[in-house]
Each structure stands twice: as structure tokens, then as C-alpha cells.
Tab-separated table of C-alpha atoms in Angstrom:
chain	number	residue	atom	x	y	z
C	1	MET	CA	60.382	153.679	73.840
C	2	ASP	CA	63.356	153.466	75.722
C	3	LYS	CA	62.190	149.820	77.070
C	4	PHE	CA	61.368	148.743	73.805
C	5	PHE	CA	64.796	149.536	72.272
C	6	TYR	CA	66.640	148.051	75.473
C	7	LEU	CA	64.428	144.694	75.427
C	8	ILE	CA	66.012	144.868	71.115
C	9	ILE	CA	69.285	145.457	72.536
C	10	GLU	CA	69.548	142.722	75.203
C	11	GLY	CA	67.457	140.426	72.480
C	12	ILE	CA	71.537	140.882	70.231
C	13	LYS	CA	73.382	141.120	73.373
C	14	ASN	CA	72.369	137.580	74.433
C	15	THR	CA	73.862	136.267	71.354
C	16	LEU	CA	77.070	137.707	71.831
C	17	ARG	CA	76.499	137.158	75.889
C	18	HIS	CA	75.831	132.993	74.581
C	19	LYS	CA	78.379	132.846	71.602
C	20	ILE	CA	78.626	129.182	71.606
C	21	THR	CA	74.637	128.856	71.636
C	22	ALA	CA	74.327	130.916	69.265
C	23	PHE	CA	76.623	129.776	66.804
C	24	THR	CA	75.255	126.738	67.514
C	25	ALA	CA	72.000	128.243	66.722
C	26	ILE	CA	73.359	129.362	63.163
C	27	PHE	CA	74.999	127.182	62.515
C	28	SER	CA	72.293	124.433	62.415
C	29	LEU	CA	69.818	127.296	61.189
C	30	PHE	CA	72.637	127.569	58.333
C	31	ILE	CA	72.641	123.776	57.631
C	32	SER	CA	69.091	123.313	57.388
C	33	LEU	CA	68.284	126.591	55.265
C	34	TYR	CA	71.071	125.328	52.960
C	35	ILE	CA	68.597	122.426	52.254
C	36	ILE	CA	65.530	123.707	52.257
C	37	GLY	CA	67.237	126.461	50.080
C	38	VAL	CA	69.008	123.642	47.761
C	39	ILE	CA	65.351	122.203	47.893
C	40	ILE	CA	63.506	125.477	46.121
C	41	ILE	CA	66.144	125.931	43.701
C	42	ALA	CA	65.907	122.301	42.498
C	43	GLY	CA	61.927	122.366	42.511
C	44	ASP	CA	61.993	126.085	40.601
C	45	ASN	CA	64.877	124.174	38.247
C	46	THR	CA	62.843	120.772	37.728
C	47	HIS	CA	61.202	122.178	35.019
C	48	LYS	CA	64.221	124.072	32.649
C	49	ILE	CA	65.746	120.188	33.089
C	50	LEU	CA	62.472	118.325	32.020
C	51	GLN	CA	62.581	121.338	28.701
C	52	TYR	CA	65.399	120.724	27.917
C	53	LEU	CA	65.121	116.803	27.614
C	54	ARG	CA	62.356	117.339	26.067
C	55	SER	CA	63.320	119.336	23.139
C	56	LYS	CA	65.589	116.131	22.031
C	57	TYR	CA	62.464	114.799	21.072
C	58	LYS	CA	62.189	113.748	17.784
C	59	ILE	CA	59.148	112.028	15.653
C	60	GLU	CA	60.550	111.274	12.459
C	61	VAL	CA	57.823	110.701	9.907
C	62	PHE	CA	58.518	108.548	6.290
C	63	PHE	CA	56.123	109.043	3.859
C	64	LYS	CA	55.064	106.884	1.401
C	65	GLU	CA	57.744	106.649	-2.108
C	66	ASN	CA	55.016	108.084	-4.251
C	67	ILE	CA	54.446	110.922	-2.028
C	68	THR	CA	56.002	113.674	-3.919
C	69	ASN	CA	57.741	116.973	-1.666
C	70	GLU	CA	53.859	119.524	-2.609
C	71	GLU	CA	52.191	115.788	-1.265
C	72	ALA	CA	54.203	116.177	1.859
C	73	ILE	CA	53.579	119.800	3.304
C	74	GLY	CA	49.832	119.157	2.777
C	75	LEU	CA	50.164	116.060	4.550
C	76	ILE	CA	52.660	118.261	7.478
C	77	HIS	CA	50.016	121.129	7.437
C	78	LYS	CA	47.598	118.137	8.487
C	79	ILE	CA	50.540	117.013	11.060
C	80	LYS	CA	50.740	119.610	12.723
C	81	LYS	CA	47.368	120.377	13.978
C	82	ILE	CA	47.723	116.837	16.155
C	83	LYS	CA	47.683	118.334	19.441
C	84	GLY	CA	50.887	118.283	21.470
C	85	ILE	CA	52.789	118.945	17.881
C	86	LYS	CA	54.918	121.986	18.527
C	87	ASN	CA	56.027	122.122	14.585
C	88	ALA	CA	57.624	119.801	11.986
C	89	THR	CA	60.194	119.953	9.332
C	90	ILE	CA	59.845	118.773	5.701
C	91	ILE	CA	62.838	116.357	4.317
C	92	GLU	CA	62.512	116.643	1.224
C	93	LYS	CA	63.537	113.768	-1.476
C	94	ALA	CA	67.035	115.390	-2.450
C	95	ASP	CA	67.471	116.490	1.247
C	96	ALA	CA	67.246	113.095	1.582
C	97	VAL	CA	69.898	112.041	-0.735
C	98	ARG	CA	72.117	114.674	0.799
C	99	ILE	CA	71.337	113.117	3.923
C	100	PHE	CA	72.229	109.704	2.823
C	101	ASN	CA	75.559	111.032	0.752
C	102	ASP	CA	76.639	112.605	4.114
C	103	GLN	CA	75.628	109.622	6.194
C	104	PHE	CA	77.544	106.997	4.427
C	105	GLY	CA	79.826	108.525	1.655
C	106	GLU	CA	77.794	107.315	-1.249
C	107	ASN	CA	74.895	108.716	-3.801
C	108	ILE	CA	72.456	106.403	-3.404
C	109	ILE	CA	70.891	107.882	-7.394
C	110	ASP	CA	74.429	106.993	-8.969
C	111	LEU	CA	74.435	103.229	-7.320
C	112	LEU	CA	70.643	102.782	-8.076
C	113	GLY	CA	70.039	105.104	-10.888
C	114	TYR	CA	66.491	107.077	-9.317
C	115	ASN	CA	65.862	108.069	-5.941
C	116	PRO	CA	64.352	105.580	-3.939
C	117	LEU	CA	64.105	107.547	-0.450
C	118	PRO	CA	60.975	109.080	0.603
C	119	ALA	CA	59.905	112.822	1.772
C	120	SER	CA	59.853	112.472	5.540
C	121	THR	CA	59.425	115.372	8.740
C	122	VAL	CA	61.062	115.838	11.599
C	123	ILE	CA	58.504	116.739	14.330
C	124	ASN	CA	58.937	118.453	17.552
C	125	VAL	CA	56.324	118.162	20.479
C	126	ASP	CA	55.048	120.794	22.272
C	127	ARG	CA	57.104	120.929	25.237
C	128	ASN	CA	55.596	123.967	27.423
C	129	VAL	CA	53.422	121.592	29.289
C	130	ARG	CA	53.353	121.348	33.107
C	131	GLU	CA	51.033	117.710	32.549
C	132	SER	CA	53.062	114.589	30.659
C	133	ILE	CA	53.593	114.081	27.021
C	134	LYS	CA	51.666	111.113	26.275
C	135	ILE	CA	53.313	110.222	22.997
C	136	GLU	CA	51.199	107.558	22.185
C	137	PRO	CA	48.614	109.277	21.450
C	138	ILE	CA	49.941	111.721	18.805
C	139	ILE	CA	51.297	108.396	17.252
C	140	ARG	CA	48.484	106.807	16.834
C	141	GLU	CA	47.244	110.068	15.222
C	142	ILE	CA	49.964	110.078	13.162
C	143	ARG	CA	49.917	106.408	11.998
C	144	ALA	CA	46.205	106.840	10.872
C	145	ILE	CA	46.926	109.050	8.330
C	146	LYS	CA	47.004	107.111	5.236
C	147	GLU	CA	49.855	108.031	3.209
C	148	VAL	CA	52.697	107.779	6.492
C	149	ASP	CA	54.671	104.757	5.490
C	150	GLU	CA	57.090	104.513	8.405
C	151	ILE	CA	57.165	106.349	11.961
C	152	ARG	CA	60.045	106.386	14.111
C	153	TYR	CA	60.522	107.783	17.999
C	154	GLN	CA	62.175	107.155	20.549
C	155	GLY	CA	59.056	105.667	22.815
C	156	ASN	CA	60.568	103.860	25.649
C	157	LEU	CA	62.992	106.632	26.494
C	158	ILE	CA	60.761	109.781	26.344
C	159	ASN	CA	58.108	107.630	28.081
C	160	LYS	CA	60.349	107.118	31.152
C	161	ILE	CA	61.123	110.393	31.201
C	162	GLU	CA	57.982	111.668	31.282
C	163	ARG	CA	56.881	108.786	33.901
C	164	ASN	CA	60.009	110.066	35.971
C	165	TYR	CA	58.702	113.829	35.729
C	166	THR	CA	55.196	112.728	36.998
C	167	LYS	CA	56.795	111.221	39.697
C	168	LEU	CA	59.023	113.830	40.725
C	169	VAL	CA	55.811	116.155	40.282
C	170	ASN	CA	53.636	114.228	42.394
C	171	TYR	CA	56.213	113.290	45.093
C	172	LEU	CA	58.084	116.473	45.345
C	173	PRO	CA	55.723	118.532	47.454
C	174	TYR	CA	55.454	116.104	49.843
C	175	PHE	CA	59.306	115.129	49.876
C	176	SER	CA	59.276	119.079	50.497
C	177	GLY	CA	56.999	119.436	52.883
C	178	SER	CA	58.353	117.047	55.294
C	179	ILE	CA	62.314	118.003	54.750
C	180	ILE	CA	60.500	121.355	55.472
C	181	ILE	CA	58.560	119.956	58.859
C	182	ILE	CA	61.746	117.814	60.326
C	183	ILE	CA	63.921	120.926	59.641
C	184	GLY	CA	60.853	123.287	61.317
C	185	LEU	CA	60.860	121.020	64.168
C	186	ILE	CA	64.650	120.421	64.745
C	187	ILE	CA	65.047	124.872	64.416
C	188	TYR	CA	61.804	124.377	66.953
C	189	SER	CA	63.756	122.130	69.354
C	190	MET	CA	67.100	124.177	69.049
C	191	ILE	CA	65.782	127.658	70.116
C	192	LYS	CA	63.754	125.890	72.824
C	193	ILE	CA	67.163	123.867	74.392
C	194	SER	CA	68.528	127.266	74.149
C	195	ILE	CA	65.815	128.934	75.936
C	196	TYR	CA	65.692	126.215	78.092
C	197	SER	CA	69.322	126.672	79.050
C	198	ARG	CA	68.276	130.055	80.500
C	199	ARG	CA	65.513	129.283	82.669
C	200	GLU	CA	66.748	130.548	85.838
C	201	THR	CA	66.993	133.933	84.109
C	202	ILE	CA	63.652	133.331	83.293
C	203	LYS	CA	62.457	132.845	86.990
C	204	SER	CA	64.953	135.586	87.909
C	205	LEU	CA	63.173	138.281	85.847
C	206	GLU	CA	59.406	137.188	87.112
C	207	LEU	CA	60.606	137.295	90.741
C	208	ILE	CA	61.545	141.293	89.540
C	209	GLY	CA	58.835	141.773	88.099
C	210	ALA	CA	58.859	141.937	84.437
C	211	THR	CA	55.790	140.745	82.906
C	212	ARG	CA	55.818	138.211	80.359
C	213	MET	CA	56.110	139.954	77.377
C	214	PHE	CA	59.043	142.105	78.980
C	215	ILE	CA	60.724	138.080	79.383
C	216	LYS	CA	59.403	136.499	76.124
C	217	LEU	CA	60.377	139.237	73.348
C	218	PRO	CA	64.386	139.461	74.160
C	219	PHE	CA	64.308	135.934	73.648
C	220	ILE	CA	61.971	136.891	70.505
C	221	PHE	CA	64.321	139.237	69.142
C	222	GLU	CA	67.601	137.097	70.135
C	223	GLY	CA	65.922	134.429	67.848
C	224	ILE	CA	65.187	137.352	64.594
C	225	PHE	CA	68.652	138.039	64.772
C	226	ILE	CA	69.989	135.102	64.701
C	227	CYS	CA	67.239	134.498	61.785
C	228	PHE	CA	68.988	137.306	59.697
C	229	ILE	CA	72.552	136.000	60.377
C	230	SER	CA	71.954	132.505	58.682
C	231	VAL	CA	69.443	133.803	56.176
C	232	ALA	CA	72.617	136.176	55.176
C	233	LEU	CA	74.517	133.618	55.655
C	234	VAL	CA	72.929	130.737	53.409
C	235	PHE	CA	72.009	133.379	50.262
C	236	PRO	CA	75.569	134.071	49.237
C	237	SER	CA	75.706	130.407	49.899
C	238	LEU	CA	73.304	129.036	47.495
C	239	PHE	CA	74.075	131.591	44.686
C	240	ILE	CA	77.675	130.039	44.806
C	241	THR	CA	75.893	126.760	44.986
C	242	THR	CA	74.385	127.633	41.805
C	243	LYS	CA	76.779	129.147	40.069
C	244	GLY	CA	79.233	126.333	40.546
C	245	ILE	CA	76.166	123.895	39.483
C	246	ASN	CA	76.048	126.169	36.308
C	247	TYR	CA	79.891	125.941	35.981
C	248	LEU	CA	80.113	122.342	36.216
C	249	ILE	CA	76.870	121.685	33.973
C	250	SER	CA	78.759	124.089	31.468
C	251	ASN	CA	82.608	122.347	31.386
C	252	PHE	CA	82.082	119.100	32.081
C	253	THR	CA	78.409	118.366	30.722
C	254	SER	CA	77.164	118.211	27.057
C	255	PHE	CA	74.334	119.662	28.416
C	256	SER	CA	73.214	123.343	27.771
C	257	ILE	CA	70.979	124.290	30.465
C	258	LYS	CA	71.368	126.891	33.160
C	259	ALA	CA	70.356	126.599	36.882
C	260	ASN	CA	68.329	129.397	37.475
C	261	PHE	CA	68.390	131.209	41.049
C	262	ASP	CA	66.033	133.081	41.834
C	263	PRO	CA	66.807	136.743	44.279
C	264	TYR	CA	63.165	136.154	45.987
C	265	ILE	CA	64.266	132.978	47.559
C	266	PHE	CA	65.855	134.831	50.400
C	267	ILE	CA	62.565	136.182	51.258
C	268	TRP	CA	61.000	133.026	51.443
C	269	LEU	CA	63.830	131.692	53.711
C	270	LEU	CA	63.355	134.835	56.523
C	271	VAL	CA	59.925	134.664	56.337
C	272	LEU	CA	59.815	130.851	56.914
C	273	VAL	CA	62.955	130.599	59.660
C	274	LEU	CA	61.626	134.003	60.977
C	275	LEU	CA	58.254	132.291	61.304
C	276	ILE	CA	59.536	129.233	63.480
C	277	SER	CA	61.351	130.890	65.693
C	278	ILE	CA	58.950	133.725	66.574
C	279	ILE	CA	56.678	130.404	67.289
C	280	ALA	CA	59.751	128.380	69.248
C	281	SER	CA	60.748	131.537	71.055
C	282	PHE	CA	57.139	132.390	72.822
C	283	ARG	CA	55.820	129.142	73.283
C	284	ALA	CA	59.556	127.679	74.842
C	285	THR	CA	59.370	131.078	77.131
C	286	SER	CA	55.686	130.691	77.903
C	287	SER	CA	56.475	126.695	78.789
C	288	PHE	CA	59.273	128.342	81.974
C	289	LEU	CA	56.616	131.388	83.078
C	290	LYS	CA	53.984	130.204	85.287
V	1	MET	CA	51.569	146.118	105.333
V	2	ILE	CA	52.128	142.581	104.697
V	3	GLU	CA	48.777	139.999	106.526
V	4	PHE	CA	48.467	136.843	106.796
V	5	GLN	CA	44.834	135.440	107.847
V	6	ASN	CA	44.859	131.644	108.578
V	7	VAL	CA	47.626	131.003	105.621
V	8	SER	CA	48.177	126.850	105.251
V	9	TYR	CA	50.324	125.618	102.261
V	10	THR	CA	51.639	122.125	101.868
V	11	HIS	CA	54.248	121.050	99.665
V	12	SER	CA	53.658	117.674	97.849
V	13	LYS	CA	56.405	116.294	100.169
V	14	GLY	CA	54.587	117.514	103.222
V	15	TYR	CA	55.893	120.647	104.479
V	16	GLY	CA	54.907	124.196	104.325
V	17	VAL	CA	52.780	126.572	107.013
V	18	ASN	CA	50.279	125.325	109.096
V	19	ASN	CA	46.947	128.099	110.145
V	20	LEU	CA	49.393	131.067	109.997
V	21	SER	CA	48.474	134.333	111.170
V	22	MET	CA	50.532	137.416	111.413
V	23	SER	CA	50.929	140.935	109.917
V	24	ILE	CA	53.789	143.279	109.818
V	25	GLU	CA	53.183	146.968	109.434
V	26	ASP	CA	54.417	149.565	106.661
V	27	GLY	CA	57.919	150.184	107.843
V	28	GLY	CA	58.287	147.444	110.034
V	29	PHE	CA	61.928	145.557	110.428
V	30	THR	CA	60.622	141.667	111.175
V	31	PHE	CA	62.758	139.066	111.661
V	32	LEU	CA	62.388	135.138	110.779
V	33	ILE	CA	64.138	132.884	112.676
V	34	GLY	CA	63.907	128.526	112.423
V	35	PRO	CA	65.211	125.838	111.038
V	36	THR	CA	66.070	124.815	107.416
V	37	GLY	CA	62.745	122.845	106.466
V	38	SER	CA	60.766	125.196	108.711
V	39	GLY	CA	58.763	126.813	106.005
V	40	LYS	CA	60.484	130.272	106.150
V	41	THR	CA	61.066	130.306	102.390
V	42	THR	CA	57.368	128.953	101.415
V	43	LEU	CA	56.612	131.773	104.136
V	44	MET	CA	58.352	134.683	102.207
V	45	ARG	CA	57.139	132.619	98.374
V	46	LEU	CA	53.579	133.903	99.634
V	47	ILE	CA	54.159	137.106	100.059
V	48	TYR	CA	55.590	137.638	96.911
V	49	PHE	CA	53.094	135.441	95.294
V	50	ASP	CA	55.064	132.847	94.095
V	51	LEU	CA	52.879	130.435	96.231
V	52	PHE	CA	49.530	130.419	96.575
V	53	PRO	CA	47.911	129.247	100.204
V	54	ASN	CA	45.249	125.895	99.975
V	55	SER	CA	43.937	127.651	102.422
V	56	GLY	CA	43.446	131.475	103.988
V	57	ILE	CA	44.235	134.679	103.006
V	58	VAL	CA	47.531	136.237	101.652
V	59	LYS	CA	47.436	140.363	101.532
V	60	VAL	CA	50.294	142.366	100.647
V	61	ASN	CA	49.797	146.573	100.200
V	62	GLY	CA	46.212	145.938	99.279
V	63	LEU	CA	46.785	142.972	96.817
V	64	SER	CA	45.072	139.712	98.020
V	65	SER	CA	45.952	136.202	97.232
V	66	GLU	CA	42.642	135.536	96.489
V	67	THR	CA	42.158	138.168	93.658
V	68	ILE	CA	44.978	138.751	92.471
V	69	ASN	CA	46.091	137.927	88.509
V	70	ARG	CA	49.091	137.030	86.780
V	71	LYS	CA	49.446	140.506	85.668
V	72	THR	CA	48.952	142.135	89.324
V	73	ILE	CA	51.462	139.424	90.108
V	74	ALA	CA	54.038	141.277	88.269
V	75	MET	CA	52.829	144.947	89.364
V	76	ALA	CA	52.661	143.552	93.100
V	77	ARG	CA	56.549	142.345	92.556
V	78	ARG	CA	58.133	145.288	91.608
V	79	ASN	CA	56.904	146.815	95.289
V	80	ILE	CA	58.868	144.067	96.585
V	81	GLY	CA	62.740	144.007	96.392
V	82	MET	CA	63.688	140.163	96.859
V	83	VAL	CA	67.148	139.187	98.290
V	84	PHE	CA	68.060	135.339	98.011
V	85	GLN	CA	70.829	133.077	99.717
V	86	ASP	CA	71.867	132.110	96.666
V	87	TYR	CA	71.647	135.783	95.199
V	88	LYS	CA	70.109	134.688	92.124
V	89	LEU	CA	71.983	137.373	90.192
V	90	LEU	CA	71.713	136.634	86.095
V	91	SER	CA	75.430	134.980	85.600
V	92	ASP	CA	75.428	136.583	82.255
V	93	ARG	CA	75.669	139.970	83.332
V	94	ASN	CA	78.327	142.498	84.995
V	95	LEU	CA	76.971	143.937	88.250
V	96	TYR	CA	75.751	147.279	86.844
V	97	GLU	CA	73.503	145.452	83.828
V	98	ASN	CA	72.007	142.920	87.385
V	99	ILE	CA	71.475	145.940	89.165
V	100	ALA	CA	69.909	148.483	86.360
V	101	LEU	CA	67.405	145.169	85.855
V	102	PRO	CA	64.852	146.706	87.915
V	103	LEU	CA	64.816	149.903	86.452
V	104	HIS	CA	64.374	148.645	82.497
V	105	VAL	CA	61.593	146.003	83.407
V	106	LEU	CA	59.602	149.467	85.160
V	107	GLY	CA	60.547	151.415	82.309
V	108	PHE	CA	62.914	154.147	83.496
V	109	PRO	CA	64.586	156.619	81.191
V	110	ILE	CA	68.142	155.443	79.997
V	111	ARG	CA	69.040	158.856	81.390
V	112	ASP	CA	67.998	157.975	84.592
V	113	ILE	CA	69.093	154.680	85.170
V	114	SER	CA	73.449	155.407	85.721
V	115	SER	CA	72.939	157.873	88.465
V	116	ARG	CA	70.471	155.401	90.359
V	117	VAL	CA	72.802	152.542	89.765
V	118	ASP	CA	75.604	154.619	90.947
V	119	GLU	CA	74.062	155.415	93.629
V	120	ALA	CA	72.680	151.595	94.639
V	121	ILE	CA	76.301	150.405	94.232
V	122	GLU	CA	77.843	153.301	96.494
V	123	LEU	CA	75.150	152.469	99.335
V	124	VAL	CA	76.438	148.990	98.891
V	125	GLY	CA	80.125	149.489	99.191
V	126	LEU	CA	80.634	148.492	95.739
V	127	GLU	CA	82.457	150.948	93.834
V	128	GLY	CA	84.604	149.836	90.895
V	129	LYS	CA	83.329	146.215	90.664
V	130	GLU	CA	80.616	147.487	87.752
V	131	ASN	CA	81.752	145.633	84.718
V	132	HIS	CA	82.499	142.318	86.876
V	133	PHE	CA	80.282	139.360	86.465
V	134	PRO	CA	79.031	137.389	89.111
V	135	ASP	CA	81.154	134.963	89.424
V	136	GLU	CA	84.308	137.539	89.857
V	137	LEU	CA	82.622	138.566	92.760
V	138	SER	CA	82.866	137.040	96.456
V	139	GLY	CA	79.903	135.763	98.355
V	140	GLY	CA	79.594	138.651	99.906
V	141	GLU	CA	80.116	141.057	96.856
V	142	GLN	CA	77.526	139.202	95.255
V	143	GLN	CA	75.034	139.648	98.188
V	144	ARG	CA	75.578	143.500	98.389
V	145	ALA	CA	74.980	143.307	94.936
V	146	SER	CA	71.606	141.233	95.165
V	147	LEU	CA	70.436	143.636	97.683
V	148	ALA	CA	71.268	146.853	95.588
V	149	ARG	CA	69.503	145.082	92.650
V	150	ALA	CA	66.554	144.485	95.624
V	151	ILE	CA	66.758	148.661	96.665
V	152	ILE	CA	67.088	150.541	93.380
V	153	LYS	CA	63.611	150.127	92.525
V	154	GLU	CA	63.150	151.850	96.197
V	155	PRO	CA	59.899	149.199	96.710
V	156	ASP	CA	57.900	149.579	99.463
V	157	VAL	CA	58.825	145.814	100.945
V	158	ILE	CA	62.242	143.911	101.262
V	159	LEU	CA	62.088	140.313	101.677
V	160	ALA	CA	65.058	139.008	102.748
V	161	ASP	CA	65.171	134.867	102.363
V	162	GLU	CA	68.641	133.703	104.234
V	163	PRO	CA	70.445	136.780	102.914
V	164	THR	CA	73.436	135.405	105.084
V	165	GLY	CA	73.234	131.683	104.505
V	166	ASN	CA	76.532	131.787	102.641
V	167	LEU	CA	78.692	134.687	104.036
V	168	ASP	CA	80.899	134.946	106.363
V	169	PRO	CA	80.134	136.097	110.158
V	170	VAL	CA	81.565	139.722	109.017
V	171	ALA	CA	79.944	139.574	105.895
V	172	SER	CA	76.952	138.168	107.393
V	173	PHE	CA	76.962	141.467	110.360
V	174	GLU	CA	77.564	144.151	107.088
V	175	LEU	CA	74.876	142.377	105.592
V	176	VAL	CA	72.144	143.105	108.828
V	177	ARG	CA	74.162	146.236	109.005
V	178	LEU	CA	73.211	147.798	105.819
V	179	LEU	CA	69.343	146.377	105.797
V	180	GLU	CA	69.327	148.881	108.740
V	181	THR	CA	69.939	151.364	107.072
V	182	ILE	CA	67.798	150.825	104.650
V	183	HIS	CA	65.028	150.545	106.816
V	184	GLU	CA	65.917	153.795	108.503
V	185	THR	CA	64.440	154.993	105.050
V	186	GLY	CA	60.983	153.713	105.700
V	187	THR	CA	61.409	150.378	103.385
V	188	THR	CA	59.010	147.367	105.392
V	189	ILE	CA	62.037	144.481	106.244
V	190	LEU	CA	61.298	140.721	106.912
V	191	MET	CA	64.249	139.332	107.171
V	192	ALA	CA	64.399	134.989	107.481
V	193	SER	CA	67.761	133.543	109.150
V	194	HIS	CA	68.387	130.636	111.064
V	195	ASN	CA	71.039	132.414	112.535
V	196	TYR	CA	69.630	133.810	116.035
V	197	ASN	CA	72.961	134.926	117.319
V	198	LEU	CA	72.973	137.398	114.071
V	199	ILE	CA	69.338	138.827	115.272
V	200	LYS	CA	68.945	138.866	118.548
V	201	GLY	CA	69.198	141.643	120.455
V	202	ARG	CA	68.701	144.060	117.866
V	203	GLY	CA	65.549	145.146	119.174
V	204	ARG	CA	63.234	143.961	116.359
V	205	PRO	CA	60.460	141.535	116.487
V	206	ILE	CA	60.887	137.717	115.458
V	207	PHE	CA	58.872	135.200	114.603
V	208	GLU	CA	59.882	131.466	115.099
V	209	LEU	CA	58.624	129.215	112.587
V	210	LYS	CA	58.583	125.659	113.171
V	211	ASN	CA	57.204	122.599	111.251
V	212	GLY	CA	54.609	125.548	109.893
V	213	ILE	CA	53.797	126.950	113.019
V	214	LEU	CA	54.296	130.621	114.363
V	215	ARG	CA	54.954	132.345	117.558
V	216	VAL	CA	56.516	135.445	118.916
V	217	ARG	CA	59.536	135.121	120.440
């Protein structure tokens, strides 16, 4: 037991003995983990941003002039059954007059002597779907209803957003995976270099009769200690970054979204970096042992 | 007991030892002399199983170069204390930590380590330097620290490879005297040197290595 504690303490002492190496390692790990953390947070919040944008999707359907409010309600029930539609709000003929009045400052009935404005409905699409929303099939189904006179929607904008979202969903895992692999290799190389600089120590320990495990464990514990420090620094930094982004969004933009910070990110980062560090320390020391 | 049976080892650059046979009895004190490049270090490395013969057998304390494996090499080295010309002290640890290291390797309880280190430091005359780092010590002091590290685990054998190579004559003489003191406790000692004047007239067997070939002087 004394021996095991000695090896743990040696691992921690090694960090203090080689302050510049340790500082470089902690700094590099901090930067690497911060980038990974930002990617994880961005990935985690992508859907939220999309949901916000999707909440702005609107389809306005105008019924033929002769359709009464009651008939319009029946048609709306029919429209609601179309796959991909979340809800639909009726704008009765009288509501249309009010809206006209609000927008143009004139009462159309006073002008024309009758109400020419049709009943209509504003449709919201179901935004809680992971896959991209296909707006055209919905429009086709609505258009097939013979009582529908006109449909207004931001087709190009919706298609553009959905197309870019699909691209993001398709490429983000590859992009994140590549970044994580590159950063993993950086961490791995950094630990190897740090151990390489102490190959004489490894040789001396070998000559004293130290077993391979006795030589490796302090390096592994040192790596673990450095990882803990790095993650402990990264976690509050990511938290502050998220808070900062939310502050900027709420104070300087008109978006009503809030980036979410998942506390489990701490565990993910720690597991990731510990895994890389243990493998790198183990392999690097092995390469200097006969 | 250290025994060489027709041992040959050639480095890639050509030098080494050639068909060498010898034995050193337990408790013996033997000097090994020869010019630089004569094969002294190769012979030492063969003893602590850092090299393995191209042909022949090396036996140390009952362990044979033919059958030894990676794990038993570490065990074999625990019974061998080594002193090198370049000391091989760990520059990032102080004197106390350097000397205590073999005891940690052997798994000694922490409470026993302190008293043993104090004894070793006293034996080599480095009291008061416990917290000094190797680069804060003179060459002679570093070599005595290296010797303290070698003897602290009370090994059966001490191999001293040119231990006086970087020392002035006075420090060299003191170191040989220290080795003789340690030998009195029954430790087998093999000391390599190229300084014949330092070892002559001490009444110890002297092996001479020249171009990898051994003869008794």
C-alpha cells in the first residue's frame, strides 16, 4: 500500500517538478478541451436554434371568397390532419377586416360597401422532428383542397434553412469526429514528448530494478492529475462562455433562444481526456522500456 | 557468484567482448582495467542483463542469461547495486529522494526508509546535503550519492563502472576506500577503471580487458 501511495504522490510531484512541461501540457489540454467543449455545446444546441427558426415558419391559406366562417373551420380540421402540421388558427372574415384596418388604416367595408376579404388560416408546421421538414408535400396537399384559393409561404427561405440543417446534421459528426481525433493526437503527442524528455529517468529506474509497472504508474498518475486540472479549468470556462453567449443573444439580438449548458459535459471531457492520457502515457513509457 | 562461460558480444560498431570466461566468487573484490573501448562497460552491462551475449552464458546469483526473462531482470537488478561514471542520479529529485528510490522500488514501508537513508548518507559522508539537488553537488559528492543509492538496498553485488572517471585523485582515492569499507560487509564488488595507479597494490585480483579479450594480471 505504501508503494502504491508513493507512486501516486510521485505522479503529483512529477507535475510540480516539471512545472514548465506541466504548464504547457495543461495549457494545450485546456485549449483542446475548450474547442471540443464548444463543439459539444454547439451540437447540443443546434436543434434548439433550428426549433426557433422553425417556429417562424408560417403558411397562410386563403379560402375562396364564398367560403363562410363555419365552412372554413371544417376545412381547417381537414388541413390539421395533414402530416407535418402542428396547428392552424382561423382568421375569420371579420378578423381580416380588422387586420386590414390595422395595416392600412382604412375600413374596407366603408370603402367598398361589402367585405371582399376571405376567411383564412395561419398554419404552423410541426417543428419537433429531427429530420428536415419537407414543406412542398404539405403545400401540395393543401392545394388539393378545392376550396383553397391562395397559399402564401416562405418556400425558398424554409428550403434553405432545412437544406443547411440537413447538411449540418450530416457533416457535424464527421467534423466533430475529425476535430476530436486531431485533438486526441495532439494530446497524445504532447504526453509522449513530455515522457521523452524524461527518458533518462526511465532508464535509471530500470537499472535500479524497477518493474515496468513501477516506472509507468507515476507517468500515468501524472497524466491523470494534469487532466483533472485541465478539465477543472475548462468546465467553468465553458460555463462562462455559455452564459456570455446567452447574454449577447438576449441583449444584442432579437432571438429568443437560450443556449443550454449540460453539466454532464464535465464527465464526457474527463473520460475522453483520461482515456487518451492513459493510453498515451502507457504507450510512451513502453517505447522507452526494453 | 558471477560467471562468464565463453561469452562473446559484439556491438554494431564492432567492439565488445570476445570468448570471455571468468568467475568472481561471492564476497570478492575484483578490479577490471583496460583502456577506453576495451569492453569494460559491455562486460558490466552483460552482468546486469542490459545486454545479452551473442554466444556463451552469463550467470549472476544463480540467474542465467539463457533463461532470464523481462520480469526476473528487474528482480535480478534488485540484488545488484550500480555505480556509473556519470552517476545517473535523477536531476529532478534531491539527494534524499535519489537515495531512497531503490527502497521504494523494493516496497519498503515509509517508516523504515528514513532511517536507512540517514545511515547511507552518513556512511558516504553527505550529512546535511539531503535537500540538495544533484547539480548543487560536486562530482565527488554526486558519486558518493550514487554509491549510497547503490548500497542502500544491501545488494549482493556492486558494479562500479569507471566510478572515478570524473573525479580528482583525492575524491577517487576516497571512493575506493569507501568501496573497500562496503566490501568488508561481505558485498561482492567489481570495479572497472582505466586508472591503474589507483588500483595497484591493493591486494585485489585485477582483470585486464584489451580489445574484448580478458587476462588476469
